[in-house]
PDB file of C-alpha atoms in Angstrom:
ATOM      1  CA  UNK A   1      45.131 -29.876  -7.486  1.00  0.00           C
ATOM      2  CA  UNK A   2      45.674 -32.886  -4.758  1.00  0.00           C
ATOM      3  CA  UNK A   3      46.798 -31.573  -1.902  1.00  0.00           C
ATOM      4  CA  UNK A   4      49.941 -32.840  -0.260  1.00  0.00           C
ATOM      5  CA  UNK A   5      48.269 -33.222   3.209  1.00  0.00           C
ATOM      6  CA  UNK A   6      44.714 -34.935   1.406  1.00  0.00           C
ATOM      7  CA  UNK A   7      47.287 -37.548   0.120  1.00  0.00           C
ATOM      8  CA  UNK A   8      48.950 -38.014   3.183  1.00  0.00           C
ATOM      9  CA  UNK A   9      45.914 -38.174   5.080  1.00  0.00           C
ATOM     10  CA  UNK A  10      44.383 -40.620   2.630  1.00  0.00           C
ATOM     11  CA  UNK A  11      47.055 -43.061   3.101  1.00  0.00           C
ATOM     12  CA  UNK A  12      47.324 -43.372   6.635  1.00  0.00           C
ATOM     13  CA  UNK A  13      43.812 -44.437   6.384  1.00  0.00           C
ATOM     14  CA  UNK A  14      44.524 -47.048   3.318  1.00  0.00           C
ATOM     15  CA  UNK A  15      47.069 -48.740   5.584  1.00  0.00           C
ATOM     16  CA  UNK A  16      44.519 -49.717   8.235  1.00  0.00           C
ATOM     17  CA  UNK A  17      46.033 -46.910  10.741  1.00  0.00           C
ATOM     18  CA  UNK A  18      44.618 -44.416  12.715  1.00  0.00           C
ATOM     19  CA  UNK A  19      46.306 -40.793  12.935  1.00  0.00           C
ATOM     20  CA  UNK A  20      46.904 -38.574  15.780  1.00  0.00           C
ATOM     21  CA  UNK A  21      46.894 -35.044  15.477  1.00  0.00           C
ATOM     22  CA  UNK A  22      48.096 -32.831  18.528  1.00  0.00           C
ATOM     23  CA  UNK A  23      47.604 -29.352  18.759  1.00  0.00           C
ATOM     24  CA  UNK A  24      50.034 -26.813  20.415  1.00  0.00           C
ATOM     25  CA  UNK A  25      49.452 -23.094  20.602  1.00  0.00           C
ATOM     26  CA  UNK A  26      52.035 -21.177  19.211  1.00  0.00           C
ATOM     27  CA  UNK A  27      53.858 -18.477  20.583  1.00  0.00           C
ATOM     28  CA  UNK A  28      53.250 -19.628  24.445  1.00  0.00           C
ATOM     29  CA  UNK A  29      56.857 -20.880  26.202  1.00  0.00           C
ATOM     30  CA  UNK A  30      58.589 -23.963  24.462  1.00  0.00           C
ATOM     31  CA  UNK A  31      56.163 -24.287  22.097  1.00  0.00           C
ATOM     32  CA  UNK A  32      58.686 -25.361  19.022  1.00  0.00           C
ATOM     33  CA  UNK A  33      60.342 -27.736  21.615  1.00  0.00           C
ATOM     34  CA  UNK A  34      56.982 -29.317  22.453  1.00  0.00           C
ATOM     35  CA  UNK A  35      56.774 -29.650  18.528  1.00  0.00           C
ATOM     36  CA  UNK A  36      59.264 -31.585  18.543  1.00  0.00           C
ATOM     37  CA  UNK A  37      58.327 -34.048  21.070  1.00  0.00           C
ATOM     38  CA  UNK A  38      55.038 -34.540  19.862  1.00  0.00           C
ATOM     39  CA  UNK A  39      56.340 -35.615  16.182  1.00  0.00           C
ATOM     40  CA  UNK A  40      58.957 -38.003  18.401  1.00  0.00           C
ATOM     41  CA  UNK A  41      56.217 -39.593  20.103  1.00  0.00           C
ATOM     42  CA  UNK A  42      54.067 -40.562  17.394  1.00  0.00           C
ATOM     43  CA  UNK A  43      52.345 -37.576  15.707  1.00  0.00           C
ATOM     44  CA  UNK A  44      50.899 -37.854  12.363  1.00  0.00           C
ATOM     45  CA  UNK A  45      50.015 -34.335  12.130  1.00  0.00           C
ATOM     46  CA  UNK A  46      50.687 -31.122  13.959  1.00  0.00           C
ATOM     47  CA  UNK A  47      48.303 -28.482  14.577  1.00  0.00           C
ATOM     48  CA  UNK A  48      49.819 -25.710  15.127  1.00  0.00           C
ATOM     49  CA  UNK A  49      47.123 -23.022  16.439  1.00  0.00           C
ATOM     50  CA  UNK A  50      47.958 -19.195  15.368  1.00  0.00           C
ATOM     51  CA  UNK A  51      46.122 -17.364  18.962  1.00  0.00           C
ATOM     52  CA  UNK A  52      43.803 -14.876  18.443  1.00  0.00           C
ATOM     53  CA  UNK A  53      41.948 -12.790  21.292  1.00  0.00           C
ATOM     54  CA  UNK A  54      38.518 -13.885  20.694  1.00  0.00           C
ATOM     55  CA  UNK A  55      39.040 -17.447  20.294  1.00  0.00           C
ATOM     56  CA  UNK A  56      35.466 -18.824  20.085  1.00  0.00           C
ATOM     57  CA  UNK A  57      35.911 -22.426  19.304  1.00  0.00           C
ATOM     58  CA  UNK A  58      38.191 -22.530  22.173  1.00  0.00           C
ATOM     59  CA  UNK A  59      37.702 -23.787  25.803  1.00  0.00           C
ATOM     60  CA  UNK A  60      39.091 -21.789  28.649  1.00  0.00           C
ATOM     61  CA  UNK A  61      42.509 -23.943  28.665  1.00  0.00           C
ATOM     62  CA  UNK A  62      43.391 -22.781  25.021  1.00  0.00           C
ATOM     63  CA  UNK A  63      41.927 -19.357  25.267  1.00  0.00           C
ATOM     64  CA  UNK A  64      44.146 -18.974  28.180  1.00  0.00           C
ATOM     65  CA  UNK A  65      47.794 -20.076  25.827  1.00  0.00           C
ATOM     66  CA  UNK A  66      46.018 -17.740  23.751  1.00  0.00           C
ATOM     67  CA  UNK A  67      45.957 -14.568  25.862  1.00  0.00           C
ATOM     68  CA  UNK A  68      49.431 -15.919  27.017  1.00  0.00           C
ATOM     69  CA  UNK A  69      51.067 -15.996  23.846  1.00  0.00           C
ATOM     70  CA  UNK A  70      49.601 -12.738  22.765  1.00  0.00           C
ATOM     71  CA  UNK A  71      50.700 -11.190  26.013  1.00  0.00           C
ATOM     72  CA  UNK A  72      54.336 -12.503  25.352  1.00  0.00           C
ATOM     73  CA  UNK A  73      54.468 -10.300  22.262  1.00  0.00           C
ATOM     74  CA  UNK A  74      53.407 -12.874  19.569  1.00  0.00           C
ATOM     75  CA  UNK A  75      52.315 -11.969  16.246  1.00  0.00           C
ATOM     76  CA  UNK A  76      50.903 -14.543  13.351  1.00  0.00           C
ATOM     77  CA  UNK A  77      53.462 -13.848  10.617  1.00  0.00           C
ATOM     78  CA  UNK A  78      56.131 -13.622  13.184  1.00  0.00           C
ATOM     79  CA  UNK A  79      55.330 -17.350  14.480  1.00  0.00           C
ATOM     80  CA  UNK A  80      55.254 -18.383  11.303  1.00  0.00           C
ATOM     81  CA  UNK A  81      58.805 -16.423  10.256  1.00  0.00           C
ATOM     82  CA  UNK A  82      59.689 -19.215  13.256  1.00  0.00           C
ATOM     83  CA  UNK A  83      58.258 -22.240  11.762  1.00  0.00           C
ATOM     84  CA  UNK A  84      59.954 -21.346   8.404  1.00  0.00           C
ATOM     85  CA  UNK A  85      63.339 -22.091  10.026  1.00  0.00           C
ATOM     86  CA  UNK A  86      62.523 -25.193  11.259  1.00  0.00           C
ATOM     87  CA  UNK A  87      62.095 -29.052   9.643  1.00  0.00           C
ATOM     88  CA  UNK A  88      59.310 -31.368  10.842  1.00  0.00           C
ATOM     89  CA  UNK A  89      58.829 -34.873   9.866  1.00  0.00           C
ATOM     90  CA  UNK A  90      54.947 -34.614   9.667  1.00  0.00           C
ATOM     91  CA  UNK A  91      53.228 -31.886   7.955  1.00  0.00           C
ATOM     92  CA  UNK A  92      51.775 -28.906   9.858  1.00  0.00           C
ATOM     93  CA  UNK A  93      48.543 -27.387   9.407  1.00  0.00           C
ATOM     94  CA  UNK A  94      47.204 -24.183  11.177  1.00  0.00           C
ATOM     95  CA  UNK A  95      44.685 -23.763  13.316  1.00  0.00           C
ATOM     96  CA  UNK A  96      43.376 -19.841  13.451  1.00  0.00           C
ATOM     97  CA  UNK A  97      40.176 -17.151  12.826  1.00  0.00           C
ATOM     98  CA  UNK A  98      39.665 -15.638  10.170  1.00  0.00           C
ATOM     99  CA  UNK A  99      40.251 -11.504  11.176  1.00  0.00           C
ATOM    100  CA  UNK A 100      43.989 -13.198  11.758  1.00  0.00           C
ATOM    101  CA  UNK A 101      44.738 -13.577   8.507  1.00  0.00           C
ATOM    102  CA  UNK A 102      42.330 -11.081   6.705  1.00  0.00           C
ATOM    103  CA  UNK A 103      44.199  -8.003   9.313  1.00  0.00           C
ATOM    104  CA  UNK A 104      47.714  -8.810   7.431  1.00  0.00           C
ATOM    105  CA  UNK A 105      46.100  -9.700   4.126  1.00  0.00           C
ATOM    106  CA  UNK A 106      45.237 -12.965   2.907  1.00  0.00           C
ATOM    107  CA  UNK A 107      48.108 -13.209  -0.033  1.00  0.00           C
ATOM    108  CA  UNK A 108      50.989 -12.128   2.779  1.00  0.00           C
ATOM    109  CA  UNK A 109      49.287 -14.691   5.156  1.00  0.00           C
ATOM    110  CA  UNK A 110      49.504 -17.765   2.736  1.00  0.00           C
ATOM    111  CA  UNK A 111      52.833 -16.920   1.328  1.00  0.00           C
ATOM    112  CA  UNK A 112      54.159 -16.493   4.886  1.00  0.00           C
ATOM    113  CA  UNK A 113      52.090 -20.047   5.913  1.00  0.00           C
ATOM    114  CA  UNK A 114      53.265 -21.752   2.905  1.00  0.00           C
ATOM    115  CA  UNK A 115      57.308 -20.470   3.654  1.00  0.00           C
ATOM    116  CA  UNK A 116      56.720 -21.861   7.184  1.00  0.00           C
ATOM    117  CA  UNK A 117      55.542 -25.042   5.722  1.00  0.00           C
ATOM    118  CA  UNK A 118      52.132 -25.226   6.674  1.00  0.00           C
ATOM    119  CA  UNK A 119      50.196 -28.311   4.477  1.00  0.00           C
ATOM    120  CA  UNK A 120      46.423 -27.095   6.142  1.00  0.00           C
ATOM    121  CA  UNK A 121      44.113 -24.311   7.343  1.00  0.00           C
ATOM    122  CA  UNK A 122      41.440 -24.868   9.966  1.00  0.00           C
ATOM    123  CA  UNK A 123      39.673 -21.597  10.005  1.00  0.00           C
ATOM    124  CA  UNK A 124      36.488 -22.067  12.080  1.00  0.00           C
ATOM    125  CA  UNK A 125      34.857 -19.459  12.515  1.00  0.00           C
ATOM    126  CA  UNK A 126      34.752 -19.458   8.305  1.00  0.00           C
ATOM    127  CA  UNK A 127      31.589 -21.096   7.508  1.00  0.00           C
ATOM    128  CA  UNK A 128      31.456 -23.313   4.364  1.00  0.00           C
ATOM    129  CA  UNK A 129      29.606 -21.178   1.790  1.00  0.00           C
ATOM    130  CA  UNK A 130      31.738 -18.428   2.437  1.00  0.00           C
ATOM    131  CA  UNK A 131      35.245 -20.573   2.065  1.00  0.00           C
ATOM    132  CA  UNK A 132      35.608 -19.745  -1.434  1.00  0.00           C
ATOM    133  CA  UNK A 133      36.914 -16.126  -0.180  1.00  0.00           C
ATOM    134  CA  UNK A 134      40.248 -18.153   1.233  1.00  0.00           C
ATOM    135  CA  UNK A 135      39.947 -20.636  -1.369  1.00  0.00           C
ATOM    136  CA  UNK A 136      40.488 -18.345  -3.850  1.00  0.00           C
ATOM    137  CA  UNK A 137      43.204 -16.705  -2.692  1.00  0.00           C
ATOM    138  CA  UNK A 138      45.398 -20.528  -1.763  1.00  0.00           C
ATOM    139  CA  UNK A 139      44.332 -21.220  -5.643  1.00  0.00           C
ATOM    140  CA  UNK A 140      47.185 -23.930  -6.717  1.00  0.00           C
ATOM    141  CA  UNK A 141      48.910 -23.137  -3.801  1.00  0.00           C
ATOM    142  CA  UNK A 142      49.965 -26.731  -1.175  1.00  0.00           C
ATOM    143  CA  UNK A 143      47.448 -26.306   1.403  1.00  0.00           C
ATOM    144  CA  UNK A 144      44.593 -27.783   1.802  1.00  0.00           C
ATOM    145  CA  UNK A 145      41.593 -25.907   3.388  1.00  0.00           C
ATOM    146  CA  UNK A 146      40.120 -28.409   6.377  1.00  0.00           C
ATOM    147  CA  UNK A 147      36.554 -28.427   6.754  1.00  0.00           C
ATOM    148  CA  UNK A 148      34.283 -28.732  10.068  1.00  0.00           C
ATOM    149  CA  UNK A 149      31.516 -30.882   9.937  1.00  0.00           C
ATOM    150  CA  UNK A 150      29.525 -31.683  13.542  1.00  0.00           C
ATOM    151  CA  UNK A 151      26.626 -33.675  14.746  1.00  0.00           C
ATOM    152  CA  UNK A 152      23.929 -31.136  14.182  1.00  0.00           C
ATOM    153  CA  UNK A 153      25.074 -30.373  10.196  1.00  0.00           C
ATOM    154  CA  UNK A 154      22.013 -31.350   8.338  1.00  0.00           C
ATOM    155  CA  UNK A 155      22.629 -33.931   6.267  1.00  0.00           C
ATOM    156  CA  UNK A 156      22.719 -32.329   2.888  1.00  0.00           C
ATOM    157  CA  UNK A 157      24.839 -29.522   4.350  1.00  0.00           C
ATOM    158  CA  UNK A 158      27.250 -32.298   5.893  1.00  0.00           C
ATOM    159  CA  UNK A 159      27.741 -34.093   2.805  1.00  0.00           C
ATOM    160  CA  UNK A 160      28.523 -30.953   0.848  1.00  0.00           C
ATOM    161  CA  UNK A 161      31.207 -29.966   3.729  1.00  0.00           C
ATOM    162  CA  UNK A 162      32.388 -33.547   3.134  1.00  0.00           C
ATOM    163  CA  UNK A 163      33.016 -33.955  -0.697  1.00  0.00           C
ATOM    164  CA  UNK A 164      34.897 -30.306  -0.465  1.00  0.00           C
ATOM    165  CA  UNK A 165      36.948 -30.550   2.736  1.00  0.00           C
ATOM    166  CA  UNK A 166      40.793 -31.071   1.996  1.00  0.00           C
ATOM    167  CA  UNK A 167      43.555 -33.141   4.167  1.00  0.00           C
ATOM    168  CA  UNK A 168      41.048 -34.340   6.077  1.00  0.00           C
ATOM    169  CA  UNK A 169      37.280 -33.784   8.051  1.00  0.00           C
ATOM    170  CA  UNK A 170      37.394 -32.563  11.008  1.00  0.00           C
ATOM    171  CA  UNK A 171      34.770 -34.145  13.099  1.00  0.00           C
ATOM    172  CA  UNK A 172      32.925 -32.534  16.232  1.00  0.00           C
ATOM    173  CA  UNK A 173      31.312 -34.786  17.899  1.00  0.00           C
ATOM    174  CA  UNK A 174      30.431 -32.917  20.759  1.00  0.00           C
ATOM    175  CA  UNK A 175      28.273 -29.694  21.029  1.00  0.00           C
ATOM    176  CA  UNK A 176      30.655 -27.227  22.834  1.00  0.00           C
ATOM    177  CA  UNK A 177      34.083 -26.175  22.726  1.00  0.00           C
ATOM    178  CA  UNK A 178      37.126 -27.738  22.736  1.00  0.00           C
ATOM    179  CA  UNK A 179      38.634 -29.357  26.190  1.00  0.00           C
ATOM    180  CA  UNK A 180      34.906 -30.231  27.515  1.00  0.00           C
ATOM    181  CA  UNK A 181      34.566 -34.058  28.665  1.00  0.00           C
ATOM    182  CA  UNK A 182      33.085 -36.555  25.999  1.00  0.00           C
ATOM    183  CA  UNK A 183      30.896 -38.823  26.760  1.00  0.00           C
ATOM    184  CA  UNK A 184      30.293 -41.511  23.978  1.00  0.00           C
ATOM    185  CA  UNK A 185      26.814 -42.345  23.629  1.00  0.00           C
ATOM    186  CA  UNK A 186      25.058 -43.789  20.582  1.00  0.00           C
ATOM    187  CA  UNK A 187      24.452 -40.841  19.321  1.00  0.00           C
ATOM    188  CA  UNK A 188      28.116 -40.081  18.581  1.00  0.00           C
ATOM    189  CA  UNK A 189      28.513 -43.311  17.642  1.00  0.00           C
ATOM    190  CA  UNK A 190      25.722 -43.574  14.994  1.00  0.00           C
ATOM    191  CA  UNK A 191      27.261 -39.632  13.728  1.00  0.00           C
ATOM    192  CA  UNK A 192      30.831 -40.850  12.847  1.00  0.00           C
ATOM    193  CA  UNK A 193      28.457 -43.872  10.786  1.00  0.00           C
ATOM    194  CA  UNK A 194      26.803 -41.452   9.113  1.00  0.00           C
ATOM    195  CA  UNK A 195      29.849 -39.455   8.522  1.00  0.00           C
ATOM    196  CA  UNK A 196      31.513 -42.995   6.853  1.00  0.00           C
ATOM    197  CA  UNK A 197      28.960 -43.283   4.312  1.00  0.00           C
ATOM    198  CA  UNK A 198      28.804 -40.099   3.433  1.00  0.00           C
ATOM    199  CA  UNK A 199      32.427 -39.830   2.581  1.00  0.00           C
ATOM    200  CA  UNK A 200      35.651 -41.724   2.069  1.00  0.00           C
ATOM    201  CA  UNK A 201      37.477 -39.012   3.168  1.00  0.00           C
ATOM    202  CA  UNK A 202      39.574 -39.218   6.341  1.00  0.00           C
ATOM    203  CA  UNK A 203      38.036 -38.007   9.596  1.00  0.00           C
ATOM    204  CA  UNK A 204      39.596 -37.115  12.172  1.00  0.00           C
ATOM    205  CA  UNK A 205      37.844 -35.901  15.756  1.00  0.00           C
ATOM    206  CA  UNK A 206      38.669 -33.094  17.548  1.00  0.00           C
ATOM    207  CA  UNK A 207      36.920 -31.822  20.465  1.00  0.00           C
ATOM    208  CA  UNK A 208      36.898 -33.706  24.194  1.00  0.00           C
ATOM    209  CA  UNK A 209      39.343 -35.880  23.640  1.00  0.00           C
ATOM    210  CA  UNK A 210      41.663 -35.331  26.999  1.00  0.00           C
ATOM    211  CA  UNK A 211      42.951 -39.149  27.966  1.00  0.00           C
ATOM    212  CA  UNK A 212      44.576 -41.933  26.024  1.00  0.00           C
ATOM    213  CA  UNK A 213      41.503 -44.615  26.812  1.00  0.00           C
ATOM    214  CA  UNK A 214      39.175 -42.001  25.301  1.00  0.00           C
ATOM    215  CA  UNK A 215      41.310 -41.063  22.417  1.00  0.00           C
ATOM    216  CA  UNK A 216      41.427 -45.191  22.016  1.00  0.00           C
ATOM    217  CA  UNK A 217      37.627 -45.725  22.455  1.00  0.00           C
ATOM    218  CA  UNK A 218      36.796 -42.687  19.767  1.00  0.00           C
ATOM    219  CA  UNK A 219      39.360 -43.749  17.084  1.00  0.00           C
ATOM    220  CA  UNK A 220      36.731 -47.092  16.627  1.00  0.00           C
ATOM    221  CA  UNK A 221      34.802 -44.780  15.004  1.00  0.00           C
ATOM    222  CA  UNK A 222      36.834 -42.391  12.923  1.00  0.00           C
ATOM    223  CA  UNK A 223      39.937 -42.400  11.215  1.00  0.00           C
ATOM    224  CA  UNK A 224      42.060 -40.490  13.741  1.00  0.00           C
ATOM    225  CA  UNK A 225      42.168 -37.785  16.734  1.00  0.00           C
ATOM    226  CA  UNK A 226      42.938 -34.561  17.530  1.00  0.00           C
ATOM    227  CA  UNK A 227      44.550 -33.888  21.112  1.00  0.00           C
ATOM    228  CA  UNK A 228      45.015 -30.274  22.004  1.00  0.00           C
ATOM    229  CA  UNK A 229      43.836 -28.797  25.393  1.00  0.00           C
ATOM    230  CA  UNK A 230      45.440 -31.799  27.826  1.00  0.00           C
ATOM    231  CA  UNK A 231      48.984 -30.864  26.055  1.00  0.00           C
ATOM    232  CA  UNK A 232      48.479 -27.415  26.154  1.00  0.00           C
ATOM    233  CA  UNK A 233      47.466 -27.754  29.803  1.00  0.00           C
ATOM    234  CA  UNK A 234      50.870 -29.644  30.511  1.00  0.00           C
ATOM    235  CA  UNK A 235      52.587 -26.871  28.559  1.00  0.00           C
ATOM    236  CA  UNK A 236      50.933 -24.084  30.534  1.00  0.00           C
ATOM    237  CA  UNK A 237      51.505 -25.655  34.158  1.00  0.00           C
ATOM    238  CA  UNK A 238      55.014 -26.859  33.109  1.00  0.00           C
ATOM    239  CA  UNK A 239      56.872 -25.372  30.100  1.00  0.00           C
ATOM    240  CA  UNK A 240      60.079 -27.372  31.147  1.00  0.00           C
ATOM    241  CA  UNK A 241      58.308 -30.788  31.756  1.00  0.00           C
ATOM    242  CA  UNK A 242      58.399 -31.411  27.948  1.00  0.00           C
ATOM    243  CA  UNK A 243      58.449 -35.500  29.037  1.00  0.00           C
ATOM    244  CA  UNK A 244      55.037 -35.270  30.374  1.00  0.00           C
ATOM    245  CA  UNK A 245      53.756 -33.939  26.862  1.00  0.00           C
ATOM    246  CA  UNK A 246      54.858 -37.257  24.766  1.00  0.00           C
ATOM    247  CA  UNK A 247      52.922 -39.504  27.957  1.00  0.00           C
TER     248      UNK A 247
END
């Protein structure tokens, strides 16, 4: 089946455009509202991250929304009981672990994502040969599973991530965790090469990407970006400032 989101994805990248994904952690205060601004400022996608209390892909910025939603009572299907009563323009994807879903039951969990209208997964800490237990389970169903592929995948590994990743690739560039500074250096450069011969699918990089000149300088390379920890920041310090989020 061809994924909503893969199609999507795949024409933003036909027209010669490069998409911008922004990430906001769900649950933490004005987090729909934020949502909103993001889409009215230009989003192609939203990632919408489901927190978790061991969030190991995460820097300390969106570990902390974590802890914060989490401590504000959040639970996953919850959240998404919110999403489901709200209309985006651009398609949502979900950004969580994988104990998150498997604690309510994978079944509940994609019928509750796919009511909330969630078009993508992006389940980290879910390594590649063992996605087939959550792809499985979406079968036929509209979401696409996201892949990670970074710049120490081997290459046969990489271009097996590649030809099987849905929506999109998500690209990390940098050895770490999310919110670290970037610093773009050939060897980045001659990754997101390798990554464009090995597939035509769109990639998008997530990862250090904090400013607009470096989410500029990147998108050279790939097909789009993913912003999270400088909104979330904004968020955090401010709930109320939504104005500064759409800057």
């Amino acid at each position: 089946m061809d994924k909503s989101l893969s199609s999507y994805c795949t024409s933003i990248k036909s027209d010669g455009k490069k998409a911008l994904v922004t990430y906001i952690t769900a649950g933490i205060d004005n987090w729909k509202e934020a949502i909103e601004v993001c889409v009215e400022n230009g989003a192609d996608v939203i990632e919408v991250g489901l927190p978790f209390s061991d969030p190991t892909m995460d820097g300390p910025i969106i570990a902390q929304a974590s802890y914060k939603s989490i401590e504000n009572g959040s639970h996953t299907l919850e959240l998404l009981s919110e999403l489901s009563n709200i209309s985006f323009d651009k398609p949502l994807v979900a950004m969580t672990y994988f104990n998150v879903f498997y604690s309510h039951g994978l079944d509940l969990a994609i019928q509750a994502s796919q009511d909330a209208g969630i078009t993508g997964f992006i389940i980290p800490d879910l390594s590649f040969e063992e996605s087939s237990i959550l792809d499985d389970v979406i079968g036929e169903n509209d979401i696409a599973h996201i892949q990670l592929v970074s710049s120490t995948t081997s290459p046969i590994r990489k271009k097996e991530i590649a030809t099987h990743s849905e929506g999109f690739l998500y690209t990390v560039a940098l050895k770490g965790i999310t919110g670290q500074q970037v610093n773009f250096d050939q060897e980045i450069i001659d990754f997101f090469n390798d990554i464009k011969s090995t597939s035509t699918q769109a990639s998008y990089c997530g990862i250090g990407i904090r400013t607009p000149e470096q989410a500029k300088e990147i998108s050279k390379y790939c097909d789009g970006v993913i912003v999270g920890s400088s909104i979330v920041e904004k968020l955090m310090n401010d709930p109320k400032d939504l104005k500064s989020i759409g800057e």
